[in-house]
Amino acid sequence: MDITHIPSDSHEQVIRVADDATGLVGFIAIHSTQMGPAAGGLRMRPYASEDAALNDVLRLSHGMTFKNAAAGLPLGGGKAVIIGDPALQKSDALLCSFAKAINALKGRYWTAEDMGMSPADMAVIAAETEFVAGLPEGEFASGDPSPITARGIFNALRCTARHRFGTAELTGKSVALQGLGHVGWYLAEMLHEAGAALIVADINPDACSKAQAAFGAEVVHVDQILAVEADILAPCAIGGILNGQTIPALKVKAVAGGANNQLASPADGEALHKLGILYAPDYVANAGGIINVATEILRISDRAGFVAEKLAAAEATMDAILSSAKARNIAPHRIADEIVLQKMQASAAA
């Protein structure tokens, strides 16, 4: 296995991991350990290039620093990615090889489940390193974080609806849901139970067919979901989908979803604000997953109580962000960043 350190002006540590024997090529990025050990999931995707994978891991790890700080967790920000199709190229040998690289960081980075990974994969990784969470079993095992992630997004979506429409009631509201993976599906269930009308899109046609049958969802092509007319857009797939090309085509009044790094750039948050589209900062909305995982990293015995407390706090933070944004006529993502930076400054001064 080959570990190469990549110089970075923005991150504490970035490494490239490769193993010819297993076909492994991936990256681990530690953005900050100021608040505690860096924590963030491991995702596997068929990236178009190593540069694309590196850019993703840098953006995601930066987002994890802000997500963990916003959630009030004593954790820093990190992320890991593996290049490859998880359905075709993932193997126990490949995961074990990557786990050795995680172990070499000696606890500076804790990994967990993300796109293309499962609790069973985390169990494979745990055979080679202790610095892994999201395990399916064990004393502090937190399992699949998807239901908790979806619950936090649902809370954020209701909070956003209250600020945008004057009520958190979703009956009769239309939600355009991009992505029906684990998190997206759980969110769809919650939205359906709340009376929302769903418009869905996913690269997996079977998932769309199931949503149509289970929820009466309207199905549109993945290339159309960002331009449909709806009350709320809930992005729950890849990042960077709110950009100079997609924002002018939006026909929604609010955006609240679970995808990481939804804004391609801070300027896109300003563009949404100018159009009167209320944006729920993603790293506050989707903090449920890392809250769930944190119970394992921090060895929390009362997992249910800890998760409930932190989810309620995240919803209160979202409410404060959207209230301040309205009062000051400032884009919500800027308010969210202000709050996080204040928390980090307070931690550094302590």
mmCIF file of C-alpha atoms in Angstrom:
data_model
loop_
_atom_site.group_PDB
_atom_site.id
_atom_site.type_symbol
_atom_site.label_atom_id
_atom_site.label_comp_id
_atom_site.label_asym_id
_atom_site.label_seq_id
_atom_site.Cartn_x
_atom_site.Cartn_y
_atom_site.Cartn_z
ATOM 1 C CA MET A 1 0.000 0.000 0.000
ATOM 2 C CA ASP A 2 1.259 3.467 -0.899
ATOM 3 C CA ILE A 3 0.384 6.563 1.151
ATOM 4 C CA THR A 4 1.318 9.922 -0.352
ATOM 5 C CA HIS A 5 0.992 13.193 1.532
ATOM 6 C CA ILE A 6 -0.513 15.999 -0.542
ATOM 7 C CA PRO A 7 0.403 19.596 0.388
ATOM 8 C CA SER A 8 -2.586 21.775 1.291
ATOM 9 C CA ASP A 9 -3.035 25.383 2.367
ATOM 10 C CA SER A 10 -6.632 24.770 3.457
ATOM 11 C CA HIS A 11 -6.435 21.452 5.327
ATOM 12 C CA GLU A 12 -4.370 20.057 8.168
ATOM 13 C CA GLN A 13 -3.589 16.846 6.303
ATOM 14 C CA VAL A 14 -4.464 15.262 2.969
ATOM 15 C CA ILE A 15 -3.273 11.840 1.826
ATOM 16 C CA ARG A 16 -3.634 9.738 -1.303
ATOM 17 C CA VAL A 17 -3.985 6.021 -0.700
ATOM 18 C CA ALA A 18 -3.271 3.410 -3.362
ATOM 19 C CA ASP A 19 -2.900 -0.362 -3.426
ATOM 20 C CA ASP A 20 -2.273 -2.104 -6.738
ATOM 21 C CA ALA A 21 -3.140 -5.510 -5.286
ATOM 22 C CA THR A 22 -6.743 -4.527 -4.555
ATOM 23 C CA GLY A 23 -7.203 -1.762 -7.143
ATOM 24 C CA LEU A 24 -7.569 0.815 -4.384
ATOM 25 C CA VAL A 25 -7.206 4.531 -5.104
ATOM 26 C CA GLY A 26 -8.614 7.023 -2.645
ATOM 27 C CA PHE A 27 -8.079 10.080 -0.483
ATOM 28 C CA ILE A 28 -8.431 11.052 3.163
ATOM 29 C CA ALA A 29 -8.707 14.742 4.046
ATOM 30 C CA ILE A 30 -8.492 16.142 7.559
ATOM 31 C CA HIS A 31 -9.748 19.705 7.461
ATOM 32 C CA SER A 32 -9.585 20.556 11.169
ATOM 33 C CA THR A 33 -9.043 18.900 14.528
ATOM 34 C CA GLN A 34 -9.558 22.115 16.483
ATOM 35 C CA MET A 35 -12.824 20.906 18.026
ATOM 36 C CA GLY A 36 -11.707 17.277 18.382
ATOM 37 C CA PRO A 37 -10.707 14.308 16.211
ATOM 38 C CA ALA A 38 -11.818 14.720 12.616
ATOM 39 C CA ALA A 39 -14.934 12.713 11.808
ATOM 40 C CA GLY A 40 -16.712 12.151 8.525
ATOM 41 C CA GLY A 41 -17.908 9.315 6.341
ATOM 42 C CA LEU A 42 -16.237 7.250 3.663
ATOM 43 C CA ARG A 43 -17.892 7.324 0.259
ATOM 44 C CA MET A 44 -17.191 5.278 -2.850
ATOM 45 C CA ARG A 45 -18.102 6.664 -6.260
ATOM 46 C CA PRO A 46 -16.927 6.171 -9.853
ATOM 47 C CA TYR A 47 -15.332 9.613 -10.013
ATOM 48 C CA ALA A 48 -14.388 10.809 -13.479
ATOM 49 C CA SER A 49 -10.809 11.471 -12.371
ATOM 50 C CA GLU A 50 -8.525 11.643 -9.359
ATOM 51 C CA ASP A 51 -8.801 15.427 -9.465
ATOM 52 C CA ALA A 52 -12.593 15.148 -9.169
ATOM 53 C CA ALA A 53 -12.258 12.797 -6.195
ATOM 54 C CA LEU A 54 -9.708 15.045 -4.508
ATOM 55 C CA ASN A 55 -11.872 18.118 -4.999
ATOM 56 C CA ASP A 56 -14.845 16.260 -3.512
ATOM 57 C CA VAL A 57 -12.988 15.071 -0.424
ATOM 58 C CA LEU A 58 -11.624 18.558 0.215
ATOM 59 C CA ARG A 59 -15.082 20.144 -0.024
ATOM 60 C CA LEU A 60 -16.745 17.420 2.030
ATOM 61 C CA SER A 61 -14.166 17.503 4.826
ATOM 62 C CA HIS A 62 -14.468 21.287 5.072
ATOM 63 C CA GLY A 63 -18.225 20.853 5.304
ATOM 64 C CA MET A 64 -17.807 18.307 8.104
ATOM 65 C CA THR A 65 -15.908 20.832 10.226
ATOM 66 C CA PHE A 66 -18.831 23.226 9.951
ATOM 67 C CA LYS A 67 -21.433 20.472 10.376
ATOM 68 C CA ASN A 68 -19.867 19.099 13.556
ATOM 69 C CA ALA A 69 -19.370 22.554 15.034
ATOM 70 C CA ALA A 70 -22.933 23.603 14.200
ATOM 71 C CA ALA A 71 -24.249 20.456 15.878
ATOM 72 C CA GLY A 72 -22.263 21.195 19.033
ATOM 73 C CA LEU A 73 -20.154 18.050 18.746
ATOM 74 C CA PRO A 74 -16.576 17.829 20.088
ATOM 75 C CA LEU A 75 -15.381 16.642 16.692
ATOM 76 C CA GLY A 76 -13.416 18.143 13.841
ATOM 77 C CA GLY A 77 -13.958 17.730 10.125
ATOM 78 C CA GLY A 78 -12.652 14.973 7.891
ATOM 79 C CA LYS A 79 -13.754 12.837 4.961
ATOM 80 C CA ALA A 80 -12.567 9.922 2.857
ATOM 81 C CA VAL A 81 -13.336 8.817 -0.690
ATOM 82 C CA ILE A 82 -12.551 5.744 -2.763
ATOM 83 C CA ILE A 83 -12.635 5.886 -6.559
ATOM 84 C CA GLY A 84 -14.733 3.103 -8.044
ATOM 85 C CA ASP A 85 -18.178 1.668 -8.577
ATOM 86 C CA PRO A 86 -19.247 0.162 -5.242
ATOM 87 C CA ALA A 87 -21.506 -2.341 -6.998
ATOM 88 C CA LEU A 88 -18.653 -3.710 -9.101
ATOM 89 C CA GLN A 89 -15.313 -2.866 -7.520
ATOM 90 C CA LYS A 90 -15.821 -2.918 -3.761
ATOM 91 C CA SER A 91 -14.252 -5.867 -1.958
ATOM 92 C CA ASP A 92 -13.316 -6.796 1.593
ATOM 93 C CA ALA A 93 -9.645 -6.718 0.592
ATOM 94 C CA LEU A 94 -9.980 -3.179 -0.781
ATOM 95 C CA LEU A 95 -11.763 -1.975 2.372
ATOM 96 C CA CYS A 96 -9.188 -3.611 4.641
ATOM 97 C CA SER A 97 -6.395 -1.934 2.710
ATOM 98 C CA PHE A 98 -8.066 1.456 3.096
ATOM 99 C CA ALA A 99 -8.645 0.756 6.788
ATOM 100 C CA LYS A 100 -4.881 0.393 7.270
ATOM 101 C CA ALA A 101 -4.442 3.929 5.972
ATOM 102 C CA ILE A 102 -7.065 5.154 8.438
ATOM 103 C CA ASN A 103 -5.266 3.343 11.237
ATOM 104 C CA ALA A 104 -1.977 4.989 10.243
ATOM 105 C CA LEU A 105 -3.530 8.365 11.133
ATOM 106 C CA LYS A 106 -3.694 7.184 14.772
ATOM 107 C CA GLY A 107 -7.107 8.550 15.658
ATOM 108 C CA ARG A 108 -6.841 11.937 13.965
ATOM 109 C CA TYR A 109 -9.615 10.764 11.620
ATOM 110 C CA TRP A 110 -12.672 8.597 12.371
ATOM 111 C CA THR A 111 -14.595 7.173 9.443
ATOM 112 C CA ALA A 112 -18.206 6.020 9.060
ATOM 113 C CA GLU A 113 -20.776 5.084 6.436
ATOM 114 C CA ASP A 114 -21.476 7.357 3.492
ATOM 115 C CA MET A 115 -22.536 7.054 -0.130
ATOM 116 C CA GLY A 116 -21.700 3.617 -1.506
ATOM 117 C CA MET A 117 -21.038 2.170 1.944
ATOM 118 C CA SER A 118 -23.039 0.186 4.511
ATOM 119 C CA PRO A 119 -22.805 -0.815 8.192
ATOM 120 C CA ALA A 120 -21.527 -4.205 6.996
ATOM 121 C CA ASP A 121 -18.670 -2.432 5.207
ATOM 122 C CA MET A 122 -17.843 -0.578 8.407
ATOM 123 C CA ALA A 123 -17.596 -3.944 10.177
ATOM 124 C CA VAL A 124 -15.021 -5.052 7.587
ATOM 125 C CA ILE A 125 -13.029 -1.875 8.156
ATOM 126 C CA ALA A 126 -13.251 -2.384 11.931
ATOM 127 C CA ALA A 127 -11.218 -5.570 11.560
ATOM 128 C CA GLU A 128 -8.212 -3.384 10.698
ATOM 129 C CA THR A 129 -8.803 -0.197 12.699
ATOM 130 C CA GLU A 130 -10.648 0.946 15.799
ATOM 131 C CA PHE A 131 -11.254 4.395 14.318
ATOM 132 C CA VAL A 132 -14.549 3.556 12.670
ATOM 133 C CA ALA A 133 -18.185 4.107 13.654
ATOM 134 C CA GLY A 134 -21.576 3.196 12.240
ATOM 135 C CA LEU A 135 -21.062 -0.470 13.088
ATOM 136 C CA PRO A 136 -24.016 -2.869 12.900
ATOM 137 C CA GLU A 137 -23.382 -4.369 16.341
ATOM 138 C CA GLY A 138 -21.357 -3.841 19.508
ATOM 139 C CA GLU A 139 -21.693 -2.061 22.843
ATOM 140 C CA PHE A 140 -21.899 1.427 21.355
ATOM 141 C CA ALA A 141 -22.870 0.457 17.786
ATOM 142 C CA SER A 142 -24.910 3.172 16.085
ATOM 143 C CA GLY A 143 -25.779 1.238 12.926
ATOM 144 C CA ASP A 144 -27.278 2.815 9.821
ATOM 145 C CA PRO A 145 -27.392 6.610 10.329
ATOM 146 C CA SER A 146 -29.842 7.145 7.455
ATOM 147 C CA PRO A 147 -33.079 7.228 9.508
ATOM 148 C CA ILE A 148 -31.629 9.789 11.927
ATOM 149 C CA THR A 149 -30.237 11.851 9.059
ATOM 150 C CA ALA A 150 -33.670 11.852 7.424
ATOM 151 C CA ARG A 151 -35.349 12.855 10.684
ATOM 152 C CA GLY A 152 -33.076 15.865 11.007
ATOM 153 C CA ILE A 153 -33.753 16.885 7.411
ATOM 154 C CA PHE A 154 -37.488 16.499 7.953
ATOM 155 C CA ASN A 155 -37.256 18.758 11.018
ATOM 156 C CA ALA A 156 -35.291 21.315 9.011
ATOM 157 C CA LEU A 157 -37.775 21.125 6.169
ATOM 158 C CA ARG A 158 -40.699 21.816 8.501
ATOM 159 C CA CYS A 159 -38.776 24.687 10.088
ATOM 160 C CA THR A 160 -38.072 26.120 6.644
ATOM 161 C CA ALA A 161 -41.736 25.783 5.671
ATOM 162 C CA ARG A 162 -42.765 27.690 8.793
ATOM 163 C CA HIS A 163 -40.433 30.564 7.933
ATOM 164 C CA ARG A 164 -41.370 30.617 4.241
ATOM 165 C CA PHE A 165 -45.082 29.844 4.347
ATOM 166 C CA GLY A 166 -46.051 30.767 7.906
ATOM 167 C CA THR A 167 -46.758 27.176 8.959
ATOM 168 C CA ALA A 168 -44.802 23.965 9.403
ATOM 169 C CA GLU A 169 -47.819 22.019 8.172
ATOM 170 C CA LEU A 170 -46.865 20.098 5.022
ATOM 171 C CA THR A 171 -50.290 18.814 4.014
ATOM 172 C CA GLY A 172 -50.942 20.081 0.512
ATOM 173 C CA LYS A 173 -47.358 21.251 0.034
ATOM 174 C CA SER A 174 -45.401 19.849 -2.915
ATOM 175 C CA VAL A 175 -41.819 18.684 -2.397
ATOM 176 C CA ALA A 176 -39.421 17.936 -5.255
ATOM 177 C CA LEU A 177 -37.154 15.217 -3.869
ATOM 178 C CA GLN A 178 -33.883 14.643 -5.694
ATOM 179 C CA GLY A 179 -32.434 11.257 -4.740
ATOM 180 C CA LEU A 180 -34.073 8.154 -3.301
ATOM 181 C CA GLY A 181 -31.101 6.501 -1.647
ATOM 182 C CA HIS A 182 -31.221 5.427 1.993
ATOM 183 C CA VAL A 183 -31.700 8.950 3.349
ATOM 184 C CA GLY A 184 -33.962 10.098 0.525
ATOM 185 C CA TRP A 185 -36.260 7.111 0.934
ATOM 186 C CA TYR A 186 -36.678 7.586 4.682
ATOM 187 C CA LEU A 187 -37.352 11.277 4.064
ATOM 188 C CA ALA A 188 -39.943 10.394 1.421
ATOM 189 C CA GLU A 189 -41.742 8.204 3.949
ATOM 190 C CA MET A 190 -41.844 11.027 6.478
ATOM 191 C CA LEU A 191 -43.015 13.581 3.930
ATOM 192 C CA HIS A 192 -45.746 11.275 2.694
ATOM 193 C CA GLU A 193 -46.956 10.634 6.234
ATOM 194 C CA ALA A 194 -47.019 14.406 6.775
ATOM 195 C CA GLY A 195 -49.321 14.855 3.786
ATOM 196 C CA ALA A 196 -46.857 16.320 1.291
ATOM 197 C CA ALA A 197 -47.219 15.666 -2.434
ATOM 198 C CA LEU A 198 -43.968 14.213 -3.794
ATOM 199 C CA ILE A 199 -42.206 14.746 -7.104
ATOM 200 C CA VAL A 200 -39.195 12.431 -7.254
ATOM 201 C CA ALA A 201 -36.177 11.631 -9.391
ATOM 202 C CA ASP A 202 -33.368 9.124 -9.018
ATOM 203 C CA ILE A 203 -30.838 7.434 -11.277
ATOM 204 C CA ASN A 204 -32.348 4.122 -10.146
ATOM 205 C CA PRO A 205 -35.679 3.652 -11.989
ATOM 206 C CA ASP A 206 -36.735 0.909 -9.569
ATOM 207 C CA ALA A 207 -36.572 3.329 -6.655
ATOM 208 C CA CYS A 208 -38.773 5.770 -8.553
ATOM 209 C CA SER A 209 -41.299 3.056 -9.371
ATOM 210 C CA LYS A 210 -41.446 2.045 -5.714
ATOM 211 C CA ALA A 211 -41.966 5.664 -4.647
ATOM 212 C CA GLN A 212 -44.747 6.024 -7.190
ATOM 213 C CA ALA A 213 -46.461 2.913 -5.831
ATOM 214 C CA ALA A 214 -45.862 3.609 -2.130
ATOM 215 C CA PHE A 215 -46.408 7.357 -1.995
ATOM 216 C CA GLY A 216 -48.291 8.248 -5.162
ATOM 217 C CA ALA A 217 -45.225 10.233 -6.162
ATOM 218 C CA GLU A 218 -44.919 11.908 -9.523
ATOM 219 C CA VAL A 219 -41.760 10.678 -11.238
ATOM 220 C CA VAL A 220 -39.624 12.915 -13.434
ATOM 221 C CA HIS A 221 -36.269 12.424 -15.105
ATOM 222 C CA VAL A 222 -33.162 13.301 -13.104
ATOM 223 C CA ASP A 223 -32.438 16.100 -15.577
ATOM 224 C CA GLN A 224 -35.843 17.666 -14.892
ATOM 225 C CA ILE A 225 -36.161 17.576 -11.100
ATOM 226 C CA LEU A 226 -34.391 20.903 -10.548
ATOM 227 C CA ALA A 227 -36.776 22.700 -12.880
ATOM 228 C CA VAL A 228 -40.143 21.334 -11.740
ATOM 229 C CA GLU A 229 -42.704 23.596 -10.102
ATOM 230 C CA ALA A 230 -42.995 22.811 -6.390
ATOM 231 C CA ASP A 231 -43.123 24.516 -3.013
ATOM 232 C CA ILE A 232 -39.876 23.046 -1.688
ATOM 233 C CA LEU A 233 -36.857 21.416 -3.306
ATOM 234 C CA ALA A 234 -35.176 18.707 -1.200
ATOM 235 C CA PRO A 235 -31.787 17.773 -2.711
ATOM 236 C CA CYS A 236 -30.669 14.396 -1.322
ATOM 237 C CA ALA A 237 -28.080 13.273 -3.868
ATOM 238 C CA ILE A 238 -24.767 14.778 -4.957
ATOM 239 C CA GLY A 239 -23.436 18.228 -4.097
ATOM 240 C CA GLY A 240 -22.912 21.365 -6.146
ATOM 241 C CA ILE A 241 -26.391 21.179 -7.677
ATOM 242 C CA LEU A 242 -27.285 24.798 -6.847
ATOM 243 C CA ASN A 243 -25.209 26.771 -9.304
ATOM 244 C CA GLY A 244 -25.289 29.398 -12.011
ATOM 245 C CA GLN A 245 -26.941 27.010 -14.470
ATOM 246 C CA THR A 246 -29.611 25.463 -12.234
ATOM 247 C CA ILE A 247 -30.664 28.361 -9.996
ATOM 248 C CA PRO A 248 -32.266 30.468 -12.784
ATOM 249 C CA ALA A 249 -34.449 27.477 -13.677
ATOM 250 C CA LEU A 250 -35.733 26.834 -10.142
ATOM 251 C CA LYS A 251 -39.495 27.110 -9.661
ATOM 252 C CA VAL A 252 -39.592 26.612 -5.881
ATOM 253 C CA LYS A 253 -39.944 28.900 -2.899
ATOM 254 C CA ALA A 254 -37.510 27.096 -0.587
ATOM 255 C CA VAL A 255 -34.665 24.562 -0.596
ATOM 256 C CA ALA A 256 -34.152 22.156 2.312
ATOM 257 C CA GLY A 257 -32.462 18.822 1.769
ATOM 258 C CA GLY A 258 -29.803 16.368 2.825
ATOM 259 C CA ALA A 259 -27.107 16.556 0.153
ATOM 260 C CA ASN A 260 -23.736 17.886 1.251
ATOM 261 C CA ASN A 261 -22.300 21.041 -0.346
ATOM 262 C CA GLN A 262 -25.478 21.922 -2.219
ATOM 263 C CA LEU A 263 -24.155 25.369 -3.090
ATOM 264 C CA ALA A 264 -21.504 25.201 -5.800
ATOM 265 C CA SER A 265 -20.115 28.451 -4.347
ATOM 266 C CA PRO A 266 -21.091 31.034 -1.700
ATOM 267 C CA ALA A 267 -22.230 33.294 -4.535
ATOM 268 C CA ASP A 268 -24.963 30.775 -5.299
ATOM 269 C CA GLY A 269 -26.374 31.262 -1.807
ATOM 270 C CA GLU A 270 -26.557 34.966 -2.541
ATOM 271 C CA ALA A 271 -28.307 34.241 -5.840
ATOM 272 C CA LEU A 272 -30.992 32.201 -4.078
ATOM 273 C CA HIS A 273 -31.496 34.987 -1.553
ATOM 274 C CA LYS A 274 -31.950 37.591 -4.285
ATOM 275 C CA LEU A 275 -34.586 35.411 -5.934
ATOM 276 C CA GLY A 276 -36.505 35.058 -2.679
ATOM 277 C CA ILE A 277 -35.817 31.320 -2.438
ATOM 278 C CA LEU A 278 -35.257 30.440 1.217
ATOM 279 C CA TYR A 279 -32.256 28.140 1.627
ATOM 280 C CA ALA A 280 -31.803 25.915 4.688
ATOM 281 C CA PRO A 281 -28.008 25.562 5.119
ATOM 282 C CA ASP A 282 -27.265 21.935 4.335
ATOM 283 C CA TYR A 283 -24.701 21.222 7.041
ATOM 284 C CA VAL A 284 -27.258 22.169 9.692
ATOM 285 C CA ALA A 285 -30.137 20.314 8.028
ATOM 286 C CA ASN A 286 -28.261 17.048 7.509
ATOM 287 C CA ALA A 287 -26.407 16.795 10.824
ATOM 288 C CA GLY A 288 -28.485 13.838 12.031
ATOM 289 C CA GLY A 289 -26.102 11.274 10.593
ATOM 290 C CA ILE A 290 -22.992 12.541 12.336
ATOM 291 C CA ILE A 291 -24.992 13.063 15.539
ATOM 292 C CA ASN A 292 -25.903 9.387 15.416
ATOM 293 C CA VAL A 293 -22.333 8.345 14.635
ATOM 294 C CA ALA A 294 -20.959 10.587 17.385
ATOM 295 C CA THR A 295 -22.641 8.434 20.029
ATOM 296 C CA GLU A 296 -20.284 5.643 18.963
ATOM 297 C CA ILE A 297 -17.131 7.750 18.715
ATOM 298 C CA LEU A 298 -17.814 9.436 22.065
ATOM 299 C CA ARG A 299 -19.024 6.206 23.722
ATOM 300 C CA ILE A 300 -22.427 7.629 24.696
ATOM 301 C CA SER A 301 -24.501 5.100 26.643
ATOM 302 C CA ASP A 302 -27.846 6.906 26.316
ATOM 303 C CA ARG A 303 -27.805 7.041 22.518
ATOM 304 C CA ALA A 304 -31.524 7.806 22.129
ATOM 305 C CA GLY A 305 -31.403 10.660 24.612
ATOM 306 C CA PHE A 306 -28.247 12.148 23.105
ATOM 307 C CA VAL A 307 -29.639 11.964 19.561
ATOM 308 C CA ALA A 308 -32.972 13.515 20.568
ATOM 309 C CA GLU A 309 -31.245 16.364 22.399
ATOM 310 C CA LYS A 310 -28.880 17.131 19.518
ATOM 311 C CA LEU A 311 -31.609 16.921 16.863
ATOM 312 C CA ALA A 312 -33.713 19.386 18.850
ATOM 313 C CA ALA A 313 -30.692 21.672 19.176
ATOM 314 C CA ALA A 314 -30.030 21.462 15.423
ATOM 315 C CA GLU A 315 -33.628 22.445 14.698
ATOM 316 C CA ALA A 316 -33.316 25.374 17.119
ATOM 317 C CA THR A 317 -30.115 26.420 15.352
ATOM 318 C CA MET A 318 -31.877 26.316 11.992
ATOM 319 C CA ASP A 319 -34.719 28.405 13.407
ATOM 320 C CA ALA A 320 -32.219 30.964 14.726
ATOM 321 C CA ILE A 321 -30.418 31.077 11.361
ATOM 322 C CA LEU A 322 -33.573 31.658 9.343
ATOM 323 C CA SER A 323 -34.917 34.197 11.843
ATOM 324 C CA SER A 324 -31.671 36.173 11.789
ATOM 325 C CA ALA A 325 -31.462 35.972 8.000
ATOM 326 C CA LYS A 326 -34.902 37.522 7.691
ATOM 327 C CA ALA A 327 -34.279 40.189 10.327
ATOM 328 C CA ARG A 328 -30.967 41.222 8.785
ATOM 329 C CA ASN A 329 -31.921 40.543 5.148
ATOM 330 C CA ILE A 330 -28.847 38.359 4.773
ATOM 331 C CA ALA A 331 -28.554 35.023 2.985
ATOM 332 C CA PRO A 332 -28.971 32.133 5.485
ATOM 333 C CA HIS A 333 -25.706 30.410 4.548
ATOM 334 C CA ARG A 334 -23.797 33.492 5.697
ATOM 335 C CA ILE A 335 -25.588 33.467 9.065
ATOM 336 C CA ALA A 336 -24.832 29.756 9.477
ATOM 337 C CA ASP A 337 -21.141 30.317 8.770
ATOM 338 C CA GLU A 338 -21.060 33.189 11.284
ATOM 339 C CA ILE A 339 -22.511 30.968 14.014
ATOM 340 C CA VAL A 340 -20.004 28.179 13.343
ATOM 341 C CA LEU A 341 -17.016 30.511 13.274
ATOM 342 C CA GLN A 342 -18.137 32.031 16.588
ATOM 343 C CA LYS A 343 -18.311 28.549 18.130
ATOM 344 C CA MET A 344 -14.851 27.695 16.839
ATOM 345 C CA GLN A 345 -13.383 30.951 18.086
ATOM 346 C CA ALA A 346 -14.926 30.342 21.505
ATOM 347 C CA SER A 347 -13.418 26.848 21.536
ATOM 348 C CA ALA A 348 -9.986 28.176 20.609
ATOM 349 C CA ALA A 349 -10.154 30.787 23.373
ATOM 350 C CA ALA A 350 -11.239 28.284 26.026
#
